[in-house]
Short mmCIF file of C-alpha atoms and ligand atoms in Angstrom, two decimals:
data_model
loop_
_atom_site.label_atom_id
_atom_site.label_comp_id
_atom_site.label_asym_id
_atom_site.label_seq_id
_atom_site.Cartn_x
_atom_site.Cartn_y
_atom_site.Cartn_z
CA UNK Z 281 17.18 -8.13 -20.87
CA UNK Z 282 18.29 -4.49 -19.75
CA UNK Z 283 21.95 -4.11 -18.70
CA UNK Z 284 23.08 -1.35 -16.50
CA UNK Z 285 26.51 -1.07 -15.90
CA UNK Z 286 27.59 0.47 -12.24
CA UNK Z 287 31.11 1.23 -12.31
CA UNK Z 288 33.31 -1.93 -14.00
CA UNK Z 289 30.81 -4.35 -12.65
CA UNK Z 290 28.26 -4.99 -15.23
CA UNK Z 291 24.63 -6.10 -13.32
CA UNK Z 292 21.23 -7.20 -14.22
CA UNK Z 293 17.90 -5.75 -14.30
CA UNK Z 294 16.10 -8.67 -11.68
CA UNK Z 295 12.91 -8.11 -13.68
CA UNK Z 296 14.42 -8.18 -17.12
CA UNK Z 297 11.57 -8.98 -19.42
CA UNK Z 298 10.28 -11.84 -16.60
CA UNK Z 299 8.80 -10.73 -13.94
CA UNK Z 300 8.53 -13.47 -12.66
CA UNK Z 301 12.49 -13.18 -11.98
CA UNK Z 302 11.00 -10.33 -9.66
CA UNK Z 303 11.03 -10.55 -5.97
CA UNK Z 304 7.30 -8.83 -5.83
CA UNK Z 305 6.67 -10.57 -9.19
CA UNK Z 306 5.89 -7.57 -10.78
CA UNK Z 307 8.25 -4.79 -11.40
CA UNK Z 308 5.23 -2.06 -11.68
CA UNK Z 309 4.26 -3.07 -7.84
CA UNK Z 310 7.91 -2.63 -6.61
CA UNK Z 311 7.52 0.11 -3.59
CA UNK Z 312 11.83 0.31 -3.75
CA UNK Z 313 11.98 -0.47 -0.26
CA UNK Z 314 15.48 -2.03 -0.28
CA UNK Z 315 15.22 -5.26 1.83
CA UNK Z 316 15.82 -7.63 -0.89
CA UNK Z 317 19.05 -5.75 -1.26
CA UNK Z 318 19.91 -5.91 2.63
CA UNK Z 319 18.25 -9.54 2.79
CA UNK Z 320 20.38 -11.14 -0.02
CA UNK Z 321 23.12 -13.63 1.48
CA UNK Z 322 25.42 -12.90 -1.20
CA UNK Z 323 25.30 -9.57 -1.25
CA UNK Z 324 23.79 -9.68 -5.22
CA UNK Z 325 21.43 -7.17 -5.35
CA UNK Z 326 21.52 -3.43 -5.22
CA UNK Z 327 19.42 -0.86 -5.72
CA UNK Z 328 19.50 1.79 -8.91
CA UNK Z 329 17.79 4.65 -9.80
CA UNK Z 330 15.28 4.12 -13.34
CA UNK Z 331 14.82 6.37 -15.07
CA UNK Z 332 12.05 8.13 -13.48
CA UNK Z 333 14.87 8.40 -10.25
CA UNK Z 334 13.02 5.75 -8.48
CA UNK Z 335 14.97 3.09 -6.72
CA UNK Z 336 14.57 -0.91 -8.07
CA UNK Z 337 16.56 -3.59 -7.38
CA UNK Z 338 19.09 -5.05 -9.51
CA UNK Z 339 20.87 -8.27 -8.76
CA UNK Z 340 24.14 -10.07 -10.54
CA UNK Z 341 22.76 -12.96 -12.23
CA UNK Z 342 25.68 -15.36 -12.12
CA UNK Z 343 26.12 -14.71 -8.19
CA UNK Z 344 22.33 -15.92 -7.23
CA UNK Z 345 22.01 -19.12 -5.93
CA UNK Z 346 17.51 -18.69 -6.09
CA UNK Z 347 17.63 -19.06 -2.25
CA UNK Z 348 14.51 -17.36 -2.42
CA UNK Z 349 15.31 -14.70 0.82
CA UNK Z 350 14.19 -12.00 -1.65
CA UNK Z 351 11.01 -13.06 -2.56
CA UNK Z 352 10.43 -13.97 1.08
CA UNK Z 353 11.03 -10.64 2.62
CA UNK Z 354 9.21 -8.26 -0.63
CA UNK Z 355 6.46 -6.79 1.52
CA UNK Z 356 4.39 -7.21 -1.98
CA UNK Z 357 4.87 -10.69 -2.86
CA UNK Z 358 4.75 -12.13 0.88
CA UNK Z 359 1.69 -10.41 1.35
CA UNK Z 360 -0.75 -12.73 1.61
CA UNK Z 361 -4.81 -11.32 0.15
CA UNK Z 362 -5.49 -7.63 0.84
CA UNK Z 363 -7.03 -6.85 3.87
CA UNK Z 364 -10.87 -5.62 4.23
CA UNK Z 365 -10.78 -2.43 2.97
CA UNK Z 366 -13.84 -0.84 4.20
CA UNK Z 367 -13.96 0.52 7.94
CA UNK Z 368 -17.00 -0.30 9.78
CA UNK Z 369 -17.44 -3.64 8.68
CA UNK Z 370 -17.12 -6.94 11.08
CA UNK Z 371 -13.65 -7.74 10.70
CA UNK Z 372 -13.00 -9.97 14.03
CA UNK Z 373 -12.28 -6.89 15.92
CA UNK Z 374 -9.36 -5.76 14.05
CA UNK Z 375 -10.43 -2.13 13.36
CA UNK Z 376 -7.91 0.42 15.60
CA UNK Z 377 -8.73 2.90 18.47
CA UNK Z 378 -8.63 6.44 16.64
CA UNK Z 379 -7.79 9.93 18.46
CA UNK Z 380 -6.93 13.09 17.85
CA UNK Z 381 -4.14 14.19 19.46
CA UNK Z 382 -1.24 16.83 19.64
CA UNK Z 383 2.06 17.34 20.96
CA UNK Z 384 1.45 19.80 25.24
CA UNK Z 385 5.01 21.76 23.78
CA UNK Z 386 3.81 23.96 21.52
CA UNK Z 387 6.81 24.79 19.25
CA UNK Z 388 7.27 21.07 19.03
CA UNK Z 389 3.88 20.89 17.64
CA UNK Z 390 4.58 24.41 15.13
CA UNK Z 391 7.97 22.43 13.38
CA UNK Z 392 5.94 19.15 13.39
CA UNK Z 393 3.81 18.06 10.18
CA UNK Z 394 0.31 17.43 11.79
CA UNK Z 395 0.15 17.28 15.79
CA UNK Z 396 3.51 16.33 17.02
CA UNK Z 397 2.94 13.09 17.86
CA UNK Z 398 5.97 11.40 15.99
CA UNK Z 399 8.33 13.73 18.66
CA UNK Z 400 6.08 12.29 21.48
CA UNK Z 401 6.64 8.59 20.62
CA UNK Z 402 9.94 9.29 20.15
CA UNK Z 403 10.76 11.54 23.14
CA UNK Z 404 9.25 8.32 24.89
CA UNK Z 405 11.74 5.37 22.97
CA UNK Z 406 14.82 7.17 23.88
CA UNK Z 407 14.08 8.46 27.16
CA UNK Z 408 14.40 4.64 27.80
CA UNK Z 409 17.65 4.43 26.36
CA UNK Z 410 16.04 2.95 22.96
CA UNK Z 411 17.05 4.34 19.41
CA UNK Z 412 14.47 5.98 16.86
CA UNK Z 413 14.66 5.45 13.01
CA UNK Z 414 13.18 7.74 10.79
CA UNK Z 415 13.65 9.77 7.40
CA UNK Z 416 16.12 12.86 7.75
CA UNK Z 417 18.05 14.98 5.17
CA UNK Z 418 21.92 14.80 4.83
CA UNK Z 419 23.65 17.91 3.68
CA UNK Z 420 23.29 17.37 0.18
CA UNK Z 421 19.50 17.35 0.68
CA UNK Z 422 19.48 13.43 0.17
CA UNK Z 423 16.47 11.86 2.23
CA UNK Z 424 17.54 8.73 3.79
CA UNK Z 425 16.36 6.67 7.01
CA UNK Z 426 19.28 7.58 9.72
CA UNK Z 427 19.37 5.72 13.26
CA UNK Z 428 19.71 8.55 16.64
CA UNK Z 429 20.07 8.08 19.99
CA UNK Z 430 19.76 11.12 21.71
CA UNK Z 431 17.30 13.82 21.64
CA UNK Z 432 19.29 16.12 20.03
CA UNK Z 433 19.21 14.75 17.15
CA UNK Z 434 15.31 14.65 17.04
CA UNK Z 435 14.76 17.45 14.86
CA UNK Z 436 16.40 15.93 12.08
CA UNK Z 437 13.63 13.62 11.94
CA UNK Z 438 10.80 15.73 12.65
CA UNK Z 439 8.62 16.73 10.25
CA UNK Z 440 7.76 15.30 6.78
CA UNK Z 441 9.90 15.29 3.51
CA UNK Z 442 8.16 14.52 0.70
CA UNK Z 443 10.54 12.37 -1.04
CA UNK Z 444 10.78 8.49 -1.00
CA UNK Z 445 13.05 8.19 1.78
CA UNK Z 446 15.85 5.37 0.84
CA UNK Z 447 16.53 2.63 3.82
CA UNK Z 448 20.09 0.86 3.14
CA UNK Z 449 21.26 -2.38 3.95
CA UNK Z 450 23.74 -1.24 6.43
CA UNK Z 451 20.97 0.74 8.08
CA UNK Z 452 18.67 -2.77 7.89
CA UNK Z 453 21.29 -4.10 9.86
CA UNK Z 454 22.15 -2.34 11.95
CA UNK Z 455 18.79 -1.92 13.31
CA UNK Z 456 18.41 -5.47 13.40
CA UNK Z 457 21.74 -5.53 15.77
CA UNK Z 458 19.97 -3.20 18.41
CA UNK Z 459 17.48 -5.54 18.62
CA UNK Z 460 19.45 -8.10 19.42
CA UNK Z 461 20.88 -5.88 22.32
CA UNK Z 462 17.25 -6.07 23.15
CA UNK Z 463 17.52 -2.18 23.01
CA UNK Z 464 13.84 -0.43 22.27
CA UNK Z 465 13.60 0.57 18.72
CA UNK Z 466 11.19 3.12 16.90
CA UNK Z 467 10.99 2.60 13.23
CA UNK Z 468 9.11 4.81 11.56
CA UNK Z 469 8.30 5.58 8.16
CA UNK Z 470 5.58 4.81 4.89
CA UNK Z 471 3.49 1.74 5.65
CA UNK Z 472 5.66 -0.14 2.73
CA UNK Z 473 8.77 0.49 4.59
CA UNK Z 474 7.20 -0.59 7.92
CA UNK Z 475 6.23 -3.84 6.25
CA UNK Z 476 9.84 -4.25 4.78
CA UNK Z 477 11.63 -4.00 8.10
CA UNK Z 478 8.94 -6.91 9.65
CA UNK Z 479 9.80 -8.56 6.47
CA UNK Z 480 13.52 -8.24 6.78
CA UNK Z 481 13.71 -9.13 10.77
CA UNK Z 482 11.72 -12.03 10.01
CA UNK Z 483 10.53 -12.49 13.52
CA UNK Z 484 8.56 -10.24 16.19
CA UNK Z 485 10.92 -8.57 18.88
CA UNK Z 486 9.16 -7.30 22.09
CA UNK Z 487 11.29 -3.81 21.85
CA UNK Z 488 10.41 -3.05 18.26
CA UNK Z 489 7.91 -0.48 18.34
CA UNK Z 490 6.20 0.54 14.39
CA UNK Z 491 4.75 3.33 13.67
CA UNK Z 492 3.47 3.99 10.18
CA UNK Z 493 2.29 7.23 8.22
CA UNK Z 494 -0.66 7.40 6.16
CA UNK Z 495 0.66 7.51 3.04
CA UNK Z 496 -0.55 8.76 -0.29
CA UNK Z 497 2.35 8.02 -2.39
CA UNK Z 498 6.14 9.51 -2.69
CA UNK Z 499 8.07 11.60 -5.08
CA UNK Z 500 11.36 10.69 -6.85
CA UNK Z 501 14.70 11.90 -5.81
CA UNK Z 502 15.19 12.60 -9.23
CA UNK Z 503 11.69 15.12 -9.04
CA UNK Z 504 13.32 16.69 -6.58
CA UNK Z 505 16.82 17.66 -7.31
CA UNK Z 506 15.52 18.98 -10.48
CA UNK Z 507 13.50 20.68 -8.09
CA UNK Z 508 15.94 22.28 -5.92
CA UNK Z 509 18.65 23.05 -9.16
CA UNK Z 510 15.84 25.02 -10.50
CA UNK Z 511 15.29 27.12 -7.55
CA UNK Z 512 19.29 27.33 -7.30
CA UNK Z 513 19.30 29.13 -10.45
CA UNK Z 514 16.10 31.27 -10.13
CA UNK Z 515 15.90 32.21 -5.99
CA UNK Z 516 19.41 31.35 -4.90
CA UNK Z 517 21.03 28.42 -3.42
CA UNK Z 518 18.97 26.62 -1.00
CA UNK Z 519 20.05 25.69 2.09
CA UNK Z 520 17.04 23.61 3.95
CA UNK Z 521 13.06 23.05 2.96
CA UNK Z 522 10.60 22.46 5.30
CA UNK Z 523 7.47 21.08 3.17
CA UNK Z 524 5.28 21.74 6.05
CA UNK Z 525 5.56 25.45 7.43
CA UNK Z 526 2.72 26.05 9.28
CA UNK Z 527 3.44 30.43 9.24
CA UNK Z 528 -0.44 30.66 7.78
CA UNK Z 529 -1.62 27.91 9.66
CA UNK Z 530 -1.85 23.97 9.99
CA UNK Z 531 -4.66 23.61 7.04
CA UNK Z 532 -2.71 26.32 4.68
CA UNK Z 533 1.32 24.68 5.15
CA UNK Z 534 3.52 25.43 2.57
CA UNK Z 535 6.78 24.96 1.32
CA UNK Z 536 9.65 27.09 3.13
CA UNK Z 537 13.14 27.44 1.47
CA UNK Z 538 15.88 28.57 3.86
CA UNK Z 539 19.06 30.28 1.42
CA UNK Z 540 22.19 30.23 1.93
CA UNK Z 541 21.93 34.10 1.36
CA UNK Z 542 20.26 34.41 4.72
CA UNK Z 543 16.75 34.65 3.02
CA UNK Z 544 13.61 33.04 3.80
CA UNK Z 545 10.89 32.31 1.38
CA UNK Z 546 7.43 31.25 1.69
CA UNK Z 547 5.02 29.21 -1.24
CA UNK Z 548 1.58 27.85 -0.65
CA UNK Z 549 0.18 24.84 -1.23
CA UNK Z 550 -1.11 26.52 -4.51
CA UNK Z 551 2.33 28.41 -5.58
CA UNK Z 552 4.49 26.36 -4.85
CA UNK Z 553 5.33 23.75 -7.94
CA UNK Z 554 6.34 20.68 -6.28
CA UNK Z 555 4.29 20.69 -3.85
CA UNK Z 556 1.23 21.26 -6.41
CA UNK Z 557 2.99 18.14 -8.23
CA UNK Z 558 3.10 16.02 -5.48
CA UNK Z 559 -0.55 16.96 -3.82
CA UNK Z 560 -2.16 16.61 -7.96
CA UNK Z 561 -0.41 13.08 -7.80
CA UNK Z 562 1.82 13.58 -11.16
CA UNK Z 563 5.29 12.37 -9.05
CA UNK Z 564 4.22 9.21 -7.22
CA UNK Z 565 6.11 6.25 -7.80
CA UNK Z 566 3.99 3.83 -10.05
CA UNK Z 567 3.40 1.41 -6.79
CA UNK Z 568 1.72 4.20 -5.15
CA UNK Z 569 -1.43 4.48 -7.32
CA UNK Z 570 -1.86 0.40 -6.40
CA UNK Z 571 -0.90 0.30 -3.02
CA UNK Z 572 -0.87 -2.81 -1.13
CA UNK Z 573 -1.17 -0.76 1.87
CA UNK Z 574 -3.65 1.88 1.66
CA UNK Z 575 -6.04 0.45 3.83
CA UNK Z 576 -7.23 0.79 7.80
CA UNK Z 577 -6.13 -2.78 8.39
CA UNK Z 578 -2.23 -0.98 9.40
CA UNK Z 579 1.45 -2.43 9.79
CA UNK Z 580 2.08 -0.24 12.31
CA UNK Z 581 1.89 -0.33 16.09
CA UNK Z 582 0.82 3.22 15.59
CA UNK Z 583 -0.62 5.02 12.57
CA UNK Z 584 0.44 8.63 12.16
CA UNK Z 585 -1.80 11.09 10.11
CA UNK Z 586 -3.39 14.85 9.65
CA UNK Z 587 -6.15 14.99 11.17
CA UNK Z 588 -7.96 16.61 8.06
CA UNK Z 589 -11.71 17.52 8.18
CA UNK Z 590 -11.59 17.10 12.50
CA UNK Z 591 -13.37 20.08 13.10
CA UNK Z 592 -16.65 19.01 11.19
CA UNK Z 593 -17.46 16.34 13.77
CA UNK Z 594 -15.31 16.98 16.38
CA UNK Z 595 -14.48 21.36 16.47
CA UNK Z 596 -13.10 21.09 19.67
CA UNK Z 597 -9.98 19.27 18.43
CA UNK Z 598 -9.34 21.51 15.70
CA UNK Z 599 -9.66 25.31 17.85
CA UNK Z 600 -6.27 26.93 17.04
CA UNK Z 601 -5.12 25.54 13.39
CA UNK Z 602 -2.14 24.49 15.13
CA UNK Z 603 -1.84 20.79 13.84
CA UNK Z 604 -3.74 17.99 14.64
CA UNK Z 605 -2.53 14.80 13.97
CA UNK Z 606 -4.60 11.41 13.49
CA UNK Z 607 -3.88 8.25 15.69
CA UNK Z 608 -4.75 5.07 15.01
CA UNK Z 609 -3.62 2.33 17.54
CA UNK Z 610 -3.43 -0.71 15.71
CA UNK Z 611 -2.06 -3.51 18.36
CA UNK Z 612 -2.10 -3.70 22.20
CA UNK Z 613 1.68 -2.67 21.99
CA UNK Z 614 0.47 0.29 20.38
CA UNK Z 615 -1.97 1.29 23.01
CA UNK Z 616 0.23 0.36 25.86
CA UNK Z 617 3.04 2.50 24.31
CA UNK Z 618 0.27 5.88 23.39
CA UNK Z 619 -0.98 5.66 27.14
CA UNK Z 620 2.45 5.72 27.91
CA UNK Z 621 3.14 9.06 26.39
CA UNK Z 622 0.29 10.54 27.50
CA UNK Z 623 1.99 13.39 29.87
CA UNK Z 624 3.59 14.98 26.65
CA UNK Z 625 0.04 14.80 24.33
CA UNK Z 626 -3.51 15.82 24.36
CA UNK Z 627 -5.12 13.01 23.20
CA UNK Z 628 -8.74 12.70 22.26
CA UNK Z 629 -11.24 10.21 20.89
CA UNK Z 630 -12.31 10.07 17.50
CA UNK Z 631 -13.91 7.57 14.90
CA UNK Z 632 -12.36 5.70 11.94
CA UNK Z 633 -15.69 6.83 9.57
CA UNK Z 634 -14.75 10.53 10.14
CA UNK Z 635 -10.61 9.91 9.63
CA UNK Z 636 -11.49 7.78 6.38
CA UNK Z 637 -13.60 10.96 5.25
CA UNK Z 638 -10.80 13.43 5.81
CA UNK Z 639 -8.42 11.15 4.30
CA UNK Z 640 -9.50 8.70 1.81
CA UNK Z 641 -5.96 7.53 1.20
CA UNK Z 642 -7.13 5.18 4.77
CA UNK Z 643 -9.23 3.12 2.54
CA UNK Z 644 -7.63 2.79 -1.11
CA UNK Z 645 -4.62 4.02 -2.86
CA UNK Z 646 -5.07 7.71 -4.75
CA UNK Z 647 -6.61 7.47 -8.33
CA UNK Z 648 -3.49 7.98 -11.03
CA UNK Z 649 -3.79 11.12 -13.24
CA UNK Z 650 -3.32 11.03 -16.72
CA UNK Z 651 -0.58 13.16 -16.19
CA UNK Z 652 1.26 10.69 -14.95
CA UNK Z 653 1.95 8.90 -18.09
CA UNK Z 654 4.26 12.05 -19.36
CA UNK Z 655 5.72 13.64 -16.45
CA UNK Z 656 8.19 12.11 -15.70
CA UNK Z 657 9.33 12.18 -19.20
CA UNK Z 658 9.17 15.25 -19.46
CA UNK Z 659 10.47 16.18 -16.07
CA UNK Z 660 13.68 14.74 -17.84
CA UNK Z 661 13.67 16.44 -21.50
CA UNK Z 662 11.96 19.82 -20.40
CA UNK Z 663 14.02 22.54 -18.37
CA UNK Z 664 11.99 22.63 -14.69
CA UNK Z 665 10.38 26.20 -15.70
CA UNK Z 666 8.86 24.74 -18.77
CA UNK Z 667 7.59 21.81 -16.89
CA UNK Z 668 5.93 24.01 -14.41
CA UNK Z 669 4.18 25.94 -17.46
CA UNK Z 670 3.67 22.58 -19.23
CA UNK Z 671 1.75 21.00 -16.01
CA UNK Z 672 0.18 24.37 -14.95
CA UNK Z 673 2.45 23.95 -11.35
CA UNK Z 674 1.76 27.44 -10.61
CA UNK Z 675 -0.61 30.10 -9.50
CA UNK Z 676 -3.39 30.34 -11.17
CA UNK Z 677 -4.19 33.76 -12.95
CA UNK Z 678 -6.35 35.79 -11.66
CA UNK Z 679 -8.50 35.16 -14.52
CA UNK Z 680 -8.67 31.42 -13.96
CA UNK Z 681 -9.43 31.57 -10.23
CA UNK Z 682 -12.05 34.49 -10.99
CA UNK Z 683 -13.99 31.74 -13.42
CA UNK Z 684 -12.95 28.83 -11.09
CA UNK Z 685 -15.04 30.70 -8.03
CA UNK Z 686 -18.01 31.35 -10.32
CA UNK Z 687 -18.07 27.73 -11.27
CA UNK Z 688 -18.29 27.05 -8.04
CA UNK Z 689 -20.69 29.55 -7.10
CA UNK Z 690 -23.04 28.83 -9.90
CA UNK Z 691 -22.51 24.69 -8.82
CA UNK Z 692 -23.42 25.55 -5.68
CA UNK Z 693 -27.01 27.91 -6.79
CA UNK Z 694 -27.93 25.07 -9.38
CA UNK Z 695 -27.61 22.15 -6.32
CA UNK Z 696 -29.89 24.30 -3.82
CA UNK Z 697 -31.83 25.16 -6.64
CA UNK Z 698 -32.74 21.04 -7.50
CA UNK Z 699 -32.97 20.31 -3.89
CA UNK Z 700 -35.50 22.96 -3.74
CA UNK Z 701 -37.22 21.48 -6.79
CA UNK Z 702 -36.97 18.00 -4.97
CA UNK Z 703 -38.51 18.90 -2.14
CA UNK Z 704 -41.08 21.29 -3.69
CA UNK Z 705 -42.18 18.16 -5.60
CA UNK Z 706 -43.26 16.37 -2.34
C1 FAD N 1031 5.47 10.90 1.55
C2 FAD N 1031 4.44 11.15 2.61
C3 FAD N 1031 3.10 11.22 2.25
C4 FAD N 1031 2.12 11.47 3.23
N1 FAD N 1031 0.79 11.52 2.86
C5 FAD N 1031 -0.15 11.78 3.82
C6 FAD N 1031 -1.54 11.85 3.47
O1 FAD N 1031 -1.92 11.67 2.32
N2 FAD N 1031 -2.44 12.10 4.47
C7 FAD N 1031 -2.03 12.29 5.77
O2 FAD N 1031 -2.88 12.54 6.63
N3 FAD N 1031 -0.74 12.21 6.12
C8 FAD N 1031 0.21 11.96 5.18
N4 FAD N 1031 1.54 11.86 5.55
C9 FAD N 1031 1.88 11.91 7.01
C10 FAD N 1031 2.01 13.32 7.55
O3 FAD N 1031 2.62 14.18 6.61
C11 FAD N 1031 2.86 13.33 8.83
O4 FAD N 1031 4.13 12.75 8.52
C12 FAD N 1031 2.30 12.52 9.94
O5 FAD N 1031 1.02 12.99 10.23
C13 FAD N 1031 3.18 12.59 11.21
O6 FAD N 1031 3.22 13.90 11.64
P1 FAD N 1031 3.72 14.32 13.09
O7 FAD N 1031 3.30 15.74 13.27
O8 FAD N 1031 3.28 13.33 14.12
O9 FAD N 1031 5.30 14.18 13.06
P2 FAD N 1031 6.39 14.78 12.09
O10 FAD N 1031 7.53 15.17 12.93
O11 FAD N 1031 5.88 15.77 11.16
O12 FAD N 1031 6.74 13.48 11.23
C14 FAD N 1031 8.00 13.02 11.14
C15 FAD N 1031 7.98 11.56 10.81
O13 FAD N 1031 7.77 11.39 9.43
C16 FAD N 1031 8.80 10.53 8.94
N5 FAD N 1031 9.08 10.89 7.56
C17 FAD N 1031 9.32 12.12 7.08
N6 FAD N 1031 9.55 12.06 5.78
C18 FAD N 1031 9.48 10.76 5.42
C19 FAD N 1031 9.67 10.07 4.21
N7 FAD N 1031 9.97 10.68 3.07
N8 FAD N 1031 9.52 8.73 4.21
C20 FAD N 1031 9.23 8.07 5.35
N9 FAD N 1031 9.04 8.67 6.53
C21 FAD N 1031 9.17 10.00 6.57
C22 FAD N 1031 9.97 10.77 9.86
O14 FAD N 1031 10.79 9.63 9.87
C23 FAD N 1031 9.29 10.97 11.16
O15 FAD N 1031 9.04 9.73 11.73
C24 FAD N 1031 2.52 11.65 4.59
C25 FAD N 1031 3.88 11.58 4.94
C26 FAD N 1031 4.84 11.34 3.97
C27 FAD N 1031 6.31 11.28 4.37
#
């Protein structure tokens, strides 16, 4: 079995060579959500970044009494068959009411990811004295779920980092605590770490208000600080990112860097190396390309999403490329609590056959690249500019995207030319 030591205390890989010893069974299918960690009685198990910067959980061996609290709360191994995973089907009326909808303040709606419609549920939770959780940096650009209380504190949360987000035991806790108060709580985050915090309350509270994002996997830590000490060296030391900067418009975001030296620089979707990483799928943790939760059957109350491909069924919800996110209300508590915040959002209906074809990631997890198998290796024995030439995490030249257009061009004559044939044949 692997041994990791973490300071003087030596601890124990749980999954060792047994995964069976494994609280989802199966180390491969761990999603790092922490709340075997904040679950365990005795305090045994703590989670420790692989090698690939992911976080797994590793326990003390001698101190486990096999109470079995792990196992129960693993939002892999207590769930119970996969849900249906085609919308459309007969599936006892479980399919969720879909919208489009957006945040009426309009710069709440520019710094948001999609439409705005995270601020708007949580504008609503703490108006009523409740508390929000959600993913925020700390100033050493560490993503991690914080608890707020006040709206000031809001756009910390706002918008999305694209970095697995970690959720501690203390933070478990203490969300479970406001509960107790019976204060109204807004948890949000990836549909794994929805179904870890139902896991670890173990019981349905009437103030606990989900809301999930539609998830297509997450990058390392690790992915990123490399990340950000590259662009230390080569632009200057960064200050802030926003992954989402909507300058050129909702469908073209890109990745912002804020300096320290006052400047401001822009990368596209297409320039911009990590975010080419992430969007190609090379930096997803290994759970992501099997998720147990890629599916319209939701954890959430709510389910949070872009929007993408609105305007082909629905252009009047897509008019200003401002952001438009995707709803999908999964439970009555979810409806009750959308209608609720209806003075701060347009909302619109939609259909779930439309959202699954902007977003495919709604009915099965995203394919894994054969990238995949070396990146990560790489990303730790190859300096970060030689893994962007390595992986082609740049803009293409101008040669390339000259023959990539005519490819496309000349696809596009030789598919009107055989439906021509086709129907000249009739
Ligand atoms: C890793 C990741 C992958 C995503 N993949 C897709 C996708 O494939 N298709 C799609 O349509 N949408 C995806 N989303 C969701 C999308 O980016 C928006 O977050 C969502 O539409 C909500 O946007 P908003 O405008 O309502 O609010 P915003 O203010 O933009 O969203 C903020 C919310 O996102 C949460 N959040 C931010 N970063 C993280 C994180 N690292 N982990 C957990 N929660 C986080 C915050 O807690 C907050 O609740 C993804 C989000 C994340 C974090």
């Amino acid at each position: 079995m692997n041994t990791t030591g973490t300071g003087t205390r030596k601890v124990e890989s749980t999954c060792g060579n047994d995964p069976a010893a494994w609280p989802c069974g199966d180390p491969e299918a761990c999603t790092g959500c922490g709340a075997c960690a904040a679950i365990c009685p005795r305090g045994c198990i703590v989670m420790q970044p692989r090698d690939d910067g992911f976080l797994y959980p590793t326990a003390e061996r001698h101190a486990c009494t096999d109470c079995g609290r792990c196992r129960q709360v693993c939002p892999v191994a207590s769930r119970e068959s996969p849900p249906h995973p085609v919308a459309g089907e007969a599936r006892g009326g479980t399919l969720p009411s879909v919208f489009a909808a957006w945040h009426l303040d309009e710069s709440i709606r520019r710094d948001s990811s999609s439409g705005g419609v995270f601020s708007a549920l949580a504008e609503n939770v703490l108006a009523r004295n409740g508390a929000v959780v959600g993913a925020a940096f700390d100033d050493q650009l560490t993503v991690r779920h914080i608890l707020i209380e006040v709206p000031e504190d809001l756009p910390r949360l706002r918008g999305s980092k694209y970095v697995q987000s970690e959720v501690t035991p203390v933070l478990y806790r203490r969300l479970q605590d406001q509960l107790r108060q019976g204060r109204p709580v807004l948890f949000s985050g990836t549909p794994c770490q929805v179904a870890a915090v139902r896991g670890f309350l173990g019981k349905s509270y009437d103030t606990l208000f989900c809301c999930d994002l539609l998830c297509h996997g997450v990058p390392s830590p690790l992915m990123f600080r490399h990340y950000v000490s590259y662009l230390n060296e080569v632009h200057g030391h960064v200050r802030t990112l926003y992954f989402r900067d909507k300058r050129k418009g909702w469908k073209h975001y890109g990745m912002c860097r804020h300096l320290t030296n006052g400047c401001v620089e822009w990368f596209g979707q297409q320039t911009d190396p990590y975010l080419l990483a992430f969007l190609r799928d090379y930096s997803l943790r290994e759970s992501c390309y099997r998720c147990a939760f890629a599916n319209v059957v939701r954890g959430g109350d709510l389910t949070l999403a872009d929007f993408w491909g609105v305007a082909k069924r629905y252009p009047q919800y897509d008019r200003d490329d401002h952001g438009t996110s995707l709803v999908l209300a999964n439970t009555e508590k979810g409806k009750t609590w959308l209608e609720k915040c209806r003075q701060r959002l347009f909302l619109g209906i939609a259909d779930l056959d439309t959202a699954i074809a902007g977003n495919p990631v709604l009915a099965r997890s995203c394919p894994r690249p054969a990238e995949r198998d070396s990146f990560y290796r790489d990303l730790r024995s190859l300096p970060f500019a030689a893994l962007i030439h390595t992986y082609r995490l740049h803009r293409p030249t101008r040669f390339r995207r000259f023959a990539g257009e005519a490819k496309r061009r000349l696809r596009s004559v030789l598919s009107w030319l055989g439906g021509r044939s086709v129907s000249g044949g009739k």
